[in-house]
Amino acid sequence: MECLENLFAEPTRRDVLRWGVACGAAGVLCDSAAVAQDTAGTGALEGPKLEGVARHEALFWEELADRKVKCTLCPRECEVADVERGYCGVRENQGGRYQTLVYGALCSANVDPIEKKPLFHYLPGTTAFSIATAGCNIECVFCQNWRISQFRPEQVPSRHVPAERLVGSCRSHGSPTIAYTYSEPTVFYEYMHDSAALARRHGIGSVMISNGYIQDKPLRQLCRHLTGVKVDLKAFTETFYVDHCAGELKPVLETLETLKDIGIWFELVVLIIPTLNDSSDEIRRMSRWVVKHLGPDVPMHFTRFHPTYRMTNLPRTPVSTIERCRQVAFDAGVHYAYAGNVAMHPGENTYCHGCRHELIRRVGMQTASNRLKDGKCPKCGTAIPGVWSQEQALAFSPRS
Amino acid sequence: MATQHTRRDFLARVGAAAAGVALTGATAPGCSDQPAGTNKRADKLARRVVIARDEKLAQGAVDEHRDLLRKLLNGSVQRLTGAPDAGAAWRGLFGRKDRVGIKVNTLGLSTQPAVADAVVAGLRHAGVPAENIIIWDRFDVELQRAGYKLNASKQGVRCFGTDAEEAGRGYQGRIESSGRIGSCFSRIVADQVDALISVPVLKDHNLAGVSLGMKNFYGAIHNPNKYHDHNCDPYIADVVAHRFIGPKWRLTVVDATRAQYHAGPGQSLEHAWPFGGLIVSGDFVAGDAVAADLLEAKRKTEGLESLTDEKRPPVHIATAGARGLGEADLSRIERIEV
Ligand code: SF4
């Protein structure tokens, strides 16, 4: 809570310095302390009382008989009876009207390097004002942020932050971007939608760090206000999604194709878990699908798993496995394959896909040097895909 | 970490309670190391369900019938246990040192406070000190809305939600696994009680088919929203099989004073059903099986499709039966109407 209170207070010069230090520390600590990308630190189980939970009319739902509703925000399409909640635990039917319980109810806020999301081809070296509420629409048994994603709003300490305040705080802290992250932003869609629209009007971009479990219509509507997306592609088999995430692969692939169609910048993260999704065959099939359906320029980050939440019986992913997956992706035609959660590894750097010249060097989750010239390789002149300036980010509008 | 408890464990527990009365005549704590199946009476108790009705209960406010409810419940527990009087019956199930949690249901159509009061009176018959009794659910505010008077003090019968800061103390911070569920349990069931009584309402549920004694314990975990797929199956059985629930569970008292046969679990006056009774069992699967059967019969008389036809069969009851947690087969359950 202290973090939240400080972030939304008017920052002093000391705060700005402190956040700078914190961001730097995150990068340095990431590997040794097994702190993975985009984790949020928060206590859980001590939220507001139920009566203190704010309620706001939800978007994307239909009325059914007997005061039931059907939520059409994500592929789960929960049918929810009066007084009950959907699977995500943050949307509730009250008397036949569907409500979100997390509008502006922020449980995490940090100023992170954008590389921590991870987004490597999006304004490298900048920070993202990163926020989350409670809740998620799937349940990965290896979730790093389960203490917020797998809890309900009344179980997690939070603070109500109106969209105007969020945008103001982001600007005060000098971040060009708001990142909706840590838990699953789809379940706090209404707040993300409204604050991203407002942020854009104030010259601030917005990126969604998501599992990709969202329906086509809300996604298209949201992307009018976003400037980038990161999607977790957790595996390339339905079995994995069903057994370990309580979800399905197909809707995630559909989301990726929709993002491609919209034309927004997006990157993929694949958390490699020993024995479950680390076979060369699976990574090859996945990478080929990416190249064929999304194109070779979509960056793929292969990141290390560490035991957590309900998956504590498997070891950390060997670095050699990450290196192998990365090579398989390159061999399949992916232009930008990265090693994630492996500090000081050359696989964190960006190399020109034309001439292999090193373009961006990263240390931990920080950009140490950036040799790009107007988004191009200074050696061979190849245009490097990505979002390299705030003007470019804010100029984005959906193709369809 | 997976924990499964079988009907065998359950029978051992109930058997020990019955044996305590029969052999010593003294108060028996509800737990025993006695091996299962050594007491034939336990088997009978396990498959026995008492349906107690009085048409007066269906009239006026339930709260006006506190004496009648106590009488009906005492008679039911007596019939259930075969004890010579109500005091002996309650003493057969609960001991003076037990800390007993009465899990009411205050989501939507709620357990009547007068029914919880009758359960408290029974426990007092057994010599359970008032301050050892906790009436609880998830939230203070929902208990209050349902007409309960909160008492988080250490005096008298206590009543609070898991969310009560000092008393309920929230959920445990660690994940417990049981079958396919992974949940943090209420500190009330985890730390504060040795015995549990489930006091649900006889009502319809839009996904599980029915919300009865077993489903009631979704109120003991922090993430019930995660376990409503596939008609809540096998998740309900997973929850009640957990070591914080199954081994502590001694009695189910279904509040059927004001039931609801459709459009649950929220309250729907259109589908209100003044059943005017209680359904009592020491076998939590059998109790739910009989209550679900009554609800299906009522739906039929109202011209509604069966729960199965509506694609929400209460399969969790059969799953719990198949797991050995109790008797789900209606033909093997002794149904006693009083
Ligand atoms: S957003 Fe939540 S309520 Fe809506 S369909 Fe998805 S999980 Fe269900």
PDB file of C-alpha atoms in Angstrom, chain B residues 27-268:
ATOM      1  CA  THR B  27     -20.433 -36.970  26.510  1.00  0.00           C
ATOM      2  CA  ALA B  28     -18.401 -38.221  23.606  1.00  0.00           C
ATOM      3  CA  PRO B  29     -16.089 -36.071  21.599  1.00  0.00           C
ATOM      4  CA  GLY B  30     -16.841 -36.515  17.935  1.00  0.00           C
ATOM      5  CA  CYS B  31     -13.538 -38.006  16.870  1.00  0.00           C
ATOM      6  CA  SER B  32     -12.088 -41.440  17.388  1.00  0.00           C
ATOM      7  CA  ASP B  33      -9.321 -43.670  16.235  1.00  0.00           C
ATOM      8  CA  GLN B  34     -11.766 -46.537  16.158  1.00  0.00           C
ATOM      9  CA  PRO B  35     -11.516 -48.295  12.810  1.00  0.00           C
ATOM     10  CA  ALA B  36     -14.387 -47.820  10.414  1.00  0.00           C
ATOM     11  CA  GLY B  37     -17.124 -50.356  10.070  1.00  0.00           C
ATOM     12  CA  THR B  38     -16.787 -51.720  13.602  1.00  0.00           C
ATOM     13  CA  ASN B  39     -20.053 -50.170  14.664  1.00  0.00           C
ATOM     14  CA  LYS B  40     -23.059 -51.242  12.640  1.00  0.00           C
ATOM     15  CA  ARG B  41     -25.072 -48.348  13.997  1.00  0.00           C
ATOM     16  CA  ALA B  42     -22.719 -45.954  12.274  1.00  0.00           C
ATOM     17  CA  ASP B  43     -23.634 -47.373   8.918  1.00  0.00           C
ATOM     18  CA  LYS B  44     -27.324 -46.875   9.603  1.00  0.00           C
ATOM     19  CA  LEU B  45     -26.796 -43.332  10.786  1.00  0.00           C
ATOM     20  CA  ALA B  46     -24.731 -42.562   7.726  1.00  0.00           C
ATOM     21  CA  ARG B  47     -27.538 -43.436   5.311  1.00  0.00           C
ATOM     22  CA  ARG B  48     -30.342 -41.897   7.269  1.00  0.00           C
ATOM     23  CA  VAL B  49     -32.135 -38.680   6.422  1.00  0.00           C
ATOM     24  CA  VAL B  50     -34.954 -37.156   8.424  1.00  0.00           C
ATOM     25  CA  ILE B  51     -37.484 -34.866   6.783  1.00  0.00           C
ATOM     26  CA  ALA B  52     -39.349 -32.930   9.428  1.00  0.00           C
ATOM     27  CA  ARG B  53     -42.276 -30.772   8.356  1.00  0.00           C
ATOM     28  CA  ASP B  54     -44.966 -28.817  10.107  1.00  0.00           C
ATOM     29  CA  GLU B  55     -47.456 -26.801   8.105  1.00  0.00           C
ATOM     30  CA  LYS B  56     -47.428 -24.065  10.747  1.00  0.00           C
ATOM     31  CA  LEU B  57     -43.847 -23.361   9.722  1.00  0.00           C
ATOM     32  CA  ALA B  58     -45.008 -22.365   6.278  1.00  0.00           C
ATOM     33  CA  GLN B  59     -47.168 -19.605   7.715  1.00  0.00           C
ATOM     34  CA  GLY B  60     -46.179 -16.192   8.993  1.00  0.00           C
ATOM     35  CA  ALA B  61     -42.580 -15.251   9.647  1.00  0.00           C
ATOM     36  CA  VAL B  62     -40.170 -18.075  10.332  1.00  0.00           C
ATOM     37  CA  ASP B  63     -38.871 -16.110  13.280  1.00  0.00           C
ATOM     38  CA  GLU B  64     -42.234 -16.579  15.037  1.00  0.00           C
ATOM     39  CA  HIS B  65     -41.677 -20.341  15.151  1.00  0.00           C
ATOM     40  CA  ARG B  66     -38.469 -20.614  17.141  1.00  0.00           C
ATOM     41  CA  ASP B  67     -39.907 -23.099  19.658  1.00  0.00           C
ATOM     42  CA  LEU B  68     -41.420 -25.225  16.932  1.00  0.00           C
ATOM     43  CA  LEU B  69     -38.141 -25.280  15.019  1.00  0.00           C
ATOM     44  CA  ARG B  70     -36.224 -26.399  18.107  1.00  0.00           C
ATOM     45  CA  LYS B  71     -38.753 -29.138  18.708  1.00  0.00           C
ATOM     46  CA  LEU B  72     -38.617 -30.322  15.120  1.00  0.00           C
ATOM     47  CA  LEU B  73     -34.833 -30.306  15.043  1.00  0.00           C
ATOM     48  CA  ASN B  74     -34.453 -32.082  18.378  1.00  0.00           C
ATOM     49  CA  GLY B  75     -36.918 -34.725  17.252  1.00  0.00           C
ATOM     50  CA  SER B  76     -35.062 -35.143  13.985  1.00  0.00           C
ATOM     51  CA  VAL B  77     -31.658 -35.573  15.610  1.00  0.00           C
ATOM     52  CA  GLN B  78     -33.195 -38.052  18.020  1.00  0.00           C
ATOM     53  CA  ARG B  79     -34.671 -40.076  15.164  1.00  0.00           C
ATOM     54  CA  LEU B  80     -31.424 -39.845  13.288  1.00  0.00           C
ATOM     55  CA  THR B  81     -29.317 -41.206  16.117  1.00  0.00           C
ATOM     56  CA  GLY B  82     -31.882 -43.463  17.743  1.00  0.00           C
ATOM     57  CA  ALA B  83     -30.984 -41.914  21.116  1.00  0.00           C
ATOM     58  CA  PRO B  84     -33.535 -42.092  23.949  1.00  0.00           C
ATOM     59  CA  ASP B  85     -33.952 -38.337  24.193  1.00  0.00           C
ATOM     60  CA  ALA B  86     -32.839 -35.154  22.476  1.00  0.00           C
ATOM     61  CA  GLY B  87     -30.062 -34.438  24.962  1.00  0.00           C
ATOM     62  CA  ALA B  88     -28.522 -37.851  24.428  1.00  0.00           C
ATOM     63  CA  ALA B  89     -28.898 -37.464  20.689  1.00  0.00           C
ATOM     64  CA  TRP B  90     -26.984 -34.186  20.613  1.00  0.00           C
ATOM     65  CA  ARG B  91     -24.416 -35.495  23.086  1.00  0.00           C
ATOM     66  CA  GLY B  92     -23.873 -38.393  20.724  1.00  0.00           C
ATOM     67  CA  LEU B  93     -22.754 -35.983  18.064  1.00  0.00           C
ATOM     68  CA  PHE B  94     -21.008 -33.198  19.962  1.00  0.00           C
ATOM     69  CA  GLY B  95     -18.915 -32.961  23.087  1.00  0.00           C
ATOM     70  CA  ARG B  96     -18.485 -30.228  25.677  1.00  0.00           C
ATOM     71  CA  LYS B  97     -15.066 -29.337  24.411  1.00  0.00           C
ATOM     72  CA  ASP B  98     -15.984 -29.106  20.777  1.00  0.00           C
ATOM     73  CA  ARG B  99     -15.631 -25.797  19.016  1.00  0.00           C
ATOM     74  CA  VAL B 100     -18.481 -25.928  16.532  1.00  0.00           C
ATOM     75  CA  GLY B 101     -18.896 -23.890  13.347  1.00  0.00           C
ATOM     76  CA  ILE B 102     -22.406 -23.483  11.997  1.00  0.00           C
ATOM     77  CA  LYS B 103     -22.033 -22.641   8.324  1.00  0.00           C
ATOM     78  CA  VAL B 104     -25.084 -20.761   7.175  1.00  0.00           C
ATOM     79  CA  ASN B 105     -25.716 -19.590   3.632  1.00  0.00           C
ATOM     80  CA  THR B 106     -26.355 -15.875   3.259  1.00  0.00           C
ATOM     81  CA  LEU B 107     -25.871 -15.482  -0.492  1.00  0.00           C
ATOM     82  CA  GLY B 108     -29.240 -14.812  -2.058  1.00  0.00           C
ATOM     83  CA  LEU B 109     -32.039 -16.747  -0.358  1.00  0.00           C
ATOM     84  CA  SER B 110     -30.512 -17.142   3.098  1.00  0.00           C
ATOM     85  CA  THR B 111     -30.597 -19.503   6.036  1.00  0.00           C
ATOM     86  CA  GLN B 112     -33.175 -18.225   8.502  1.00  0.00           C
ATOM     87  CA  PRO B 113     -31.629 -17.022  11.784  1.00  0.00           C
ATOM     88  CA  ALA B 114     -34.350 -18.969  13.631  1.00  0.00           C
ATOM     89  CA  VAL B 115     -33.042 -22.208  12.116  1.00  0.00           C
ATOM     90  CA  ALA B 116     -29.483 -21.402  13.176  1.00  0.00           C
ATOM     91  CA  ASP B 117     -30.907 -20.614  16.596  1.00  0.00           C
ATOM     92  CA  ALA B 118     -32.477 -24.099  16.790  1.00  0.00           C
ATOM     93  CA  VAL B 119     -29.100 -25.633  15.949  1.00  0.00           C
ATOM     94  CA  VAL B 120     -27.450 -23.578  18.675  1.00  0.00           C
ATOM     95  CA  ALA B 121     -30.076 -24.785  21.151  1.00  0.00           C
ATOM     96  CA  GLY B 122     -29.263 -28.374  20.221  1.00  0.00           C
ATOM     97  CA  LEU B 123     -25.560 -27.828  20.751  1.00  0.00           C
ATOM     98  CA  ARG B 124     -26.272 -26.294  24.130  1.00  0.00           C
ATOM     99  CA  HIS B 125     -28.180 -29.537  24.939  1.00  0.00           C
ATOM    100  CA  ALA B 126     -24.913 -31.335  24.295  1.00  0.00           C
ATOM    101  CA  GLY B 127     -23.159 -29.048  26.725  1.00  0.00           C
ATOM    102  CA  VAL B 128     -21.222 -27.083  24.130  1.00  0.00           C
ATOM    103  CA  PRO B 129     -20.412 -23.703  25.733  1.00  0.00           C
ATOM    104  CA  ALA B 130     -22.006 -20.772  23.917  1.00  0.00           C
ATOM    105  CA  GLU B 131     -18.648 -19.141  23.222  1.00  0.00           C
ATOM    106  CA  ASN B 132     -17.494 -22.353  21.499  1.00  0.00           C
ATOM    107  CA  ILE B 133     -20.173 -21.912  18.859  1.00  0.00           C
ATOM    108  CA  ILE B 134     -19.571 -19.790  15.755  1.00  0.00           C
ATOM    109  CA  ILE B 135     -22.297 -18.988  13.252  1.00  0.00           C
ATOM    110  CA  TRP B 136     -20.416 -17.951  10.158  1.00  0.00           C
ATOM    111  CA  ASP B 137     -20.338 -17.255   6.455  1.00  0.00           C
ATOM    112  CA  ARG B 138     -18.076 -15.280   4.133  1.00  0.00           C
ATOM    113  CA  PHE B 139     -19.064 -11.712   4.908  1.00  0.00           C
ATOM    114  CA  ASP B 140     -20.230  -9.787   7.939  1.00  0.00           C
ATOM    115  CA  VAL B 141     -22.405  -7.620   5.741  1.00  0.00           C
ATOM    116  CA  GLU B 142     -24.230 -10.577   4.193  1.00  0.00           C
ATOM    117  CA  LEU B 143     -24.845 -12.110   7.611  1.00  0.00           C
ATOM    118  CA  GLN B 144     -26.333  -8.825   8.772  1.00  0.00           C
ATOM    119  CA  ARG B 145     -28.494  -8.508   5.673  1.00  0.00           C
ATOM    120  CA  ALA B 146     -29.832 -11.999   6.345  1.00  0.00           C
ATOM    121  CA  GLY B 147     -30.877 -10.915   9.849  1.00  0.00           C
ATOM    122  CA  TYR B 148     -27.992 -12.220  11.961  1.00  0.00           C
ATOM    123  CA  LYS B 149     -26.671 -10.165  14.837  1.00  0.00           C
ATOM    124  CA  LEU B 150     -22.907 -10.083  14.651  1.00  0.00           C
ATOM    125  CA  ASN B 151     -20.949 -10.998  17.742  1.00  0.00           C
ATOM    126  CA  ALA B 152     -17.189 -10.925  17.383  1.00  0.00           C
ATOM    127  CA  SER B 153     -16.642 -10.803  21.150  1.00  0.00           C
ATOM    128  CA  LYS B 154     -15.550 -13.796  23.195  1.00  0.00           C
ATOM    129  CA  GLN B 155     -18.862 -13.890  25.102  1.00  0.00           C
ATOM    130  CA  GLY B 156     -21.911 -15.882  24.076  1.00  0.00           C
ATOM    131  CA  VAL B 157     -22.597 -17.494  20.731  1.00  0.00           C
ATOM    132  CA  ARG B 158     -20.317 -15.860  18.210  1.00  0.00           C
ATOM    133  CA  CYS B 159     -21.381 -14.767  14.768  1.00  0.00           C
ATOM    134  CA  PHE B 160     -19.135 -13.273  12.112  1.00  0.00           C
ATOM    135  CA  GLY B 161     -17.861 -13.557   8.589  1.00  0.00           C
ATOM    136  CA  THR B 162     -14.492 -14.793   7.435  1.00  0.00           C
ATOM    137  CA  ASP B 163     -13.883 -11.142   6.586  1.00  0.00           C
ATOM    138  CA  ALA B 164     -14.303  -9.988  10.202  1.00  0.00           C
ATOM    139  CA  GLU B 165     -10.895  -8.536  10.959  1.00  0.00           C
ATOM    140  CA  GLU B 166     -10.300  -9.657  14.541  1.00  0.00           C
ATOM    141  CA  ALA B 167     -12.618 -12.654  14.665  1.00  0.00           C
ATOM    142  CA  GLY B 168     -12.761 -14.225  11.200  1.00  0.00           C
ATOM    143  CA  ARG B 169      -9.181 -13.311  10.330  1.00  0.00           C
ATOM    144  CA  GLY B 170      -9.615 -13.839   6.591  1.00  0.00           C
ATOM    145  CA  TYR B 171      -8.217 -16.710   4.589  1.00  0.00           C
ATOM    146  CA  GLN B 172      -5.057 -18.648   5.139  1.00  0.00           C
ATOM    147  CA  GLY B 173      -2.180 -17.297   3.105  1.00  0.00           C
ATOM    148  CA  ARG B 174      -1.243 -20.625   1.563  1.00  0.00           C
ATOM    149  CA  ILE B 175      -2.855 -22.664  -1.161  1.00  0.00           C
ATOM    150  CA  GLU B 176      -4.341 -25.990  -0.119  1.00  0.00           C
ATOM    151  CA  SER B 177      -4.907 -28.616  -2.783  1.00  0.00           C
ATOM    152  CA  SER B 178      -7.670 -31.177  -2.782  1.00  0.00           C
ATOM    153  CA  GLY B 179      -8.372 -33.077  -5.970  1.00  0.00           C
ATOM    154  CA  ARG B 180      -8.557 -30.393  -8.636  1.00  0.00           C
ATOM    155  CA  ILE B 181      -9.056 -27.391  -6.435  1.00  0.00           C
ATOM    156  CA  GLY B 182      -6.346 -25.112  -5.106  1.00  0.00           C
ATOM    157  CA  SER B 183      -7.679 -22.638  -2.579  1.00  0.00           C
ATOM    158  CA  CYS B 184      -6.969 -20.673   0.538  1.00  0.00           C
ATOM    159  CA  PHE B 185      -9.374 -21.738   3.257  1.00  0.00           C
ATOM    160  CA  SER B 186     -11.198 -19.528   5.721  1.00  0.00           C
ATOM    161  CA  ARG B 187      -9.308 -19.372   8.983  1.00  0.00           C
ATOM    162  CA  ILE B 188     -12.593 -20.193  10.693  1.00  0.00           C
ATOM    163  CA  VAL B 189     -12.643 -23.730   9.294  1.00  0.00           C
ATOM    164  CA  ALA B 190      -8.880 -24.073   9.335  1.00  0.00           C
ATOM    165  CA  ASP B 191      -8.110 -22.883  12.856  1.00  0.00           C
ATOM    166  CA  GLN B 192     -11.145 -22.052  14.903  1.00  0.00           C
ATOM    167  CA  VAL B 193     -13.462 -25.061  14.865  1.00  0.00           C
ATOM    168  CA  ASP B 194     -13.216 -28.835  15.396  1.00  0.00           C
ATOM    169  CA  ALA B 195     -16.733 -29.630  14.229  1.00  0.00           C
ATOM    170  CA  LEU B 196     -18.959 -28.318  11.470  1.00  0.00           C
ATOM    171  CA  ILE B 197     -22.671 -28.204  10.873  1.00  0.00           C
ATOM    172  CA  SER B 198     -23.826 -27.221   7.418  1.00  0.00           C
ATOM    173  CA  VAL B 199     -27.070 -25.260   7.475  1.00  0.00           C
ATOM    174  CA  PRO B 200     -27.877 -24.434   3.847  1.00  0.00           C
ATOM    175  CA  VAL B 201     -31.195 -23.532   2.285  1.00  0.00           C
ATOM    176  CA  LEU B 202     -33.193 -25.884   0.082  1.00  0.00           C
ATOM    177  CA  LYS B 203     -32.689 -24.016  -3.166  1.00  0.00           C
ATOM    178  CA  ASP B 204     -32.003 -24.225  -6.842  1.00  0.00           C
ATOM    179  CA  HIS B 205     -28.625 -23.240  -8.286  1.00  0.00           C
ATOM    180  CA  ASN B 206     -28.174 -22.101 -11.868  1.00  0.00           C
ATOM    181  CA  LEU B 207     -24.970 -24.091 -12.404  1.00  0.00           C
ATOM    182  CA  ALA B 208     -24.712 -26.802  -9.730  1.00  0.00           C
ATOM    183  CA  GLY B 209     -28.415 -27.650  -9.985  1.00  0.00           C
ATOM    184  CA  VAL B 210     -28.875 -27.333  -6.253  1.00  0.00           C
ATOM    185  CA  SER B 211     -27.153 -25.386  -3.523  1.00  0.00           C
ATOM    186  CA  LEU B 212     -27.296 -27.589  -0.428  1.00  0.00           C
ATOM    187  CA  GLY B 213     -25.080 -28.876   2.367  1.00  0.00           C
ATOM    188  CA  MET B 214     -22.008 -29.617   0.281  1.00  0.00           C
ATOM    189  CA  LYS B 215     -22.151 -26.599  -2.025  1.00  0.00           C
ATOM    190  CA  ASN B 216     -22.494 -24.484   1.127  1.00  0.00           C
ATOM    191  CA  PHE B 217     -18.782 -25.035   1.764  1.00  0.00           C
ATOM    192  CA  TYR B 218     -17.829 -23.060  -1.308  1.00  0.00           C
ATOM    193  CA  GLY B 219     -18.162 -20.301   1.267  1.00  0.00           C
ATOM    194  CA  ALA B 220     -15.054 -21.664   3.002  1.00  0.00           C
ATOM    195  CA  ILE B 221     -12.646 -21.039   0.112  1.00  0.00           C
ATOM    196  CA  HIS B 222     -11.326 -17.770  -1.246  1.00  0.00           C
ATOM    197  CA  ASN B 223     -11.963 -18.540  -4.936  1.00  0.00           C
ATOM    198  CA  PRO B 224     -15.338 -20.254  -5.425  1.00  0.00           C
ATOM    199  CA  ASN B 225     -15.728 -18.391  -8.740  1.00  0.00           C
ATOM    200  CA  LYS B 226     -13.030 -20.638 -10.220  1.00  0.00           C
ATOM    201  CA  TYR B 227     -15.038 -23.788  -9.618  1.00  0.00           C
ATOM    202  CA  HIS B 228     -18.393 -23.346 -11.313  1.00  0.00           C
ATOM    203  CA  ASP B 229     -17.550 -24.996 -14.653  1.00  0.00           C
ATOM    204  CA  HIS B 230     -18.980 -28.458 -15.430  1.00  0.00           C
ATOM    205  CA  ASN B 231     -21.841 -27.997 -12.954  1.00  0.00           C
ATOM    206  CA  CYS B 232     -19.277 -27.413 -10.184  1.00  0.00           C
ATOM    207  CA  ASP B 233     -18.139 -31.002 -10.568  1.00  0.00           C
ATOM    208  CA  PRO B 234     -15.873 -32.491  -9.279  1.00  0.00           C
ATOM    209  CA  TYR B 235     -14.971 -29.341  -7.419  1.00  0.00           C
ATOM    210  CA  ILE B 236     -17.689 -29.516  -4.762  1.00  0.00           C
ATOM    211  CA  ALA B 237     -16.574 -33.026  -3.811  1.00  0.00           C
ATOM    212  CA  ASP B 238     -12.978 -31.785  -3.794  1.00  0.00           C
ATOM    213  CA  VAL B 239     -13.820 -28.992  -1.362  1.00  0.00           C
ATOM    214  CA  VAL B 240     -15.773 -31.145   1.076  1.00  0.00           C
ATOM    215  CA  ALA B 241     -13.134 -33.881   0.946  1.00  0.00           C
ATOM    216  CA  HIS B 242     -10.505 -31.483   2.235  1.00  0.00           C
ATOM    217  CA  ARG B 243      -9.173 -32.093   5.738  1.00  0.00           C
ATOM    218  CA  PHE B 244     -10.613 -28.800   6.991  1.00  0.00           C
ATOM    219  CA  ILE B 245     -14.156 -29.814   6.017  1.00  0.00           C
ATOM    220  CA  GLY B 246     -14.881 -33.541   5.662  1.00  0.00           C
ATOM    221  CA  PRO B 247     -13.369 -34.825   8.898  1.00  0.00           C
ATOM    222  CA  LYS B 248     -14.968 -32.010  10.895  1.00  0.00           C
ATOM    223  CA  TRP B 249     -18.450 -32.310   9.446  1.00  0.00           C
ATOM    224  CA  ARG B 250     -20.974 -33.892  11.799  1.00  0.00           C
ATOM    225  CA  LEU B 251     -24.411 -32.775  10.697  1.00  0.00           C
ATOM    226  CA  THR B 252     -26.388 -31.182   7.886  1.00  0.00           C
ATOM    227  CA  VAL B 253     -29.571 -29.283   8.669  1.00  0.00           C
ATOM    228  CA  VAL B 254     -31.139 -28.049   5.450  1.00  0.00           C
ATOM    229  CA  ASP B 255     -33.343 -25.042   6.107  1.00  0.00           C
ATOM    230  CA  ALA B 256     -36.442 -25.848   4.064  1.00  0.00           C
ATOM    231  CA  THR B 257     -38.717 -23.460   5.901  1.00  0.00           C
ATOM    232  CA  ARG B 258     -38.677 -21.199   2.843  1.00  0.00           C
ATOM    233  CA  ALA B 259     -37.311 -23.051  -0.161  1.00  0.00           C
ATOM    234  CA  GLN B 260     -36.892 -22.082  -3.809  1.00  0.00           C
ATOM    235  CA  TYR B 261     -37.260 -24.509  -6.698  1.00  0.00           C
ATOM    236  CA  HIS B 262     -35.961 -22.381  -9.570  1.00  0.00           C
ATOM    237  CA  ALA B 263     -33.860 -19.311 -10.465  1.00  0.00           C
ATOM    238  CA  GLY B 264     -31.462 -19.692  -7.562  1.00  0.00           C
ATOM    239  CA  PRO B 265     -29.304 -18.994  -5.816  1.00  0.00           C
ATOM    240  CA  GLY B 266     -30.560 -15.392  -5.775  1.00  0.00           C
ATOM    241  CA  GLN B 267     -33.975 -14.922  -4.240  1.00  0.00           C
ATOM    242  CA  SER B 268     -36.908 -15.210  -6.646  1.00  0.00           C
TER     243      SER B 268
END
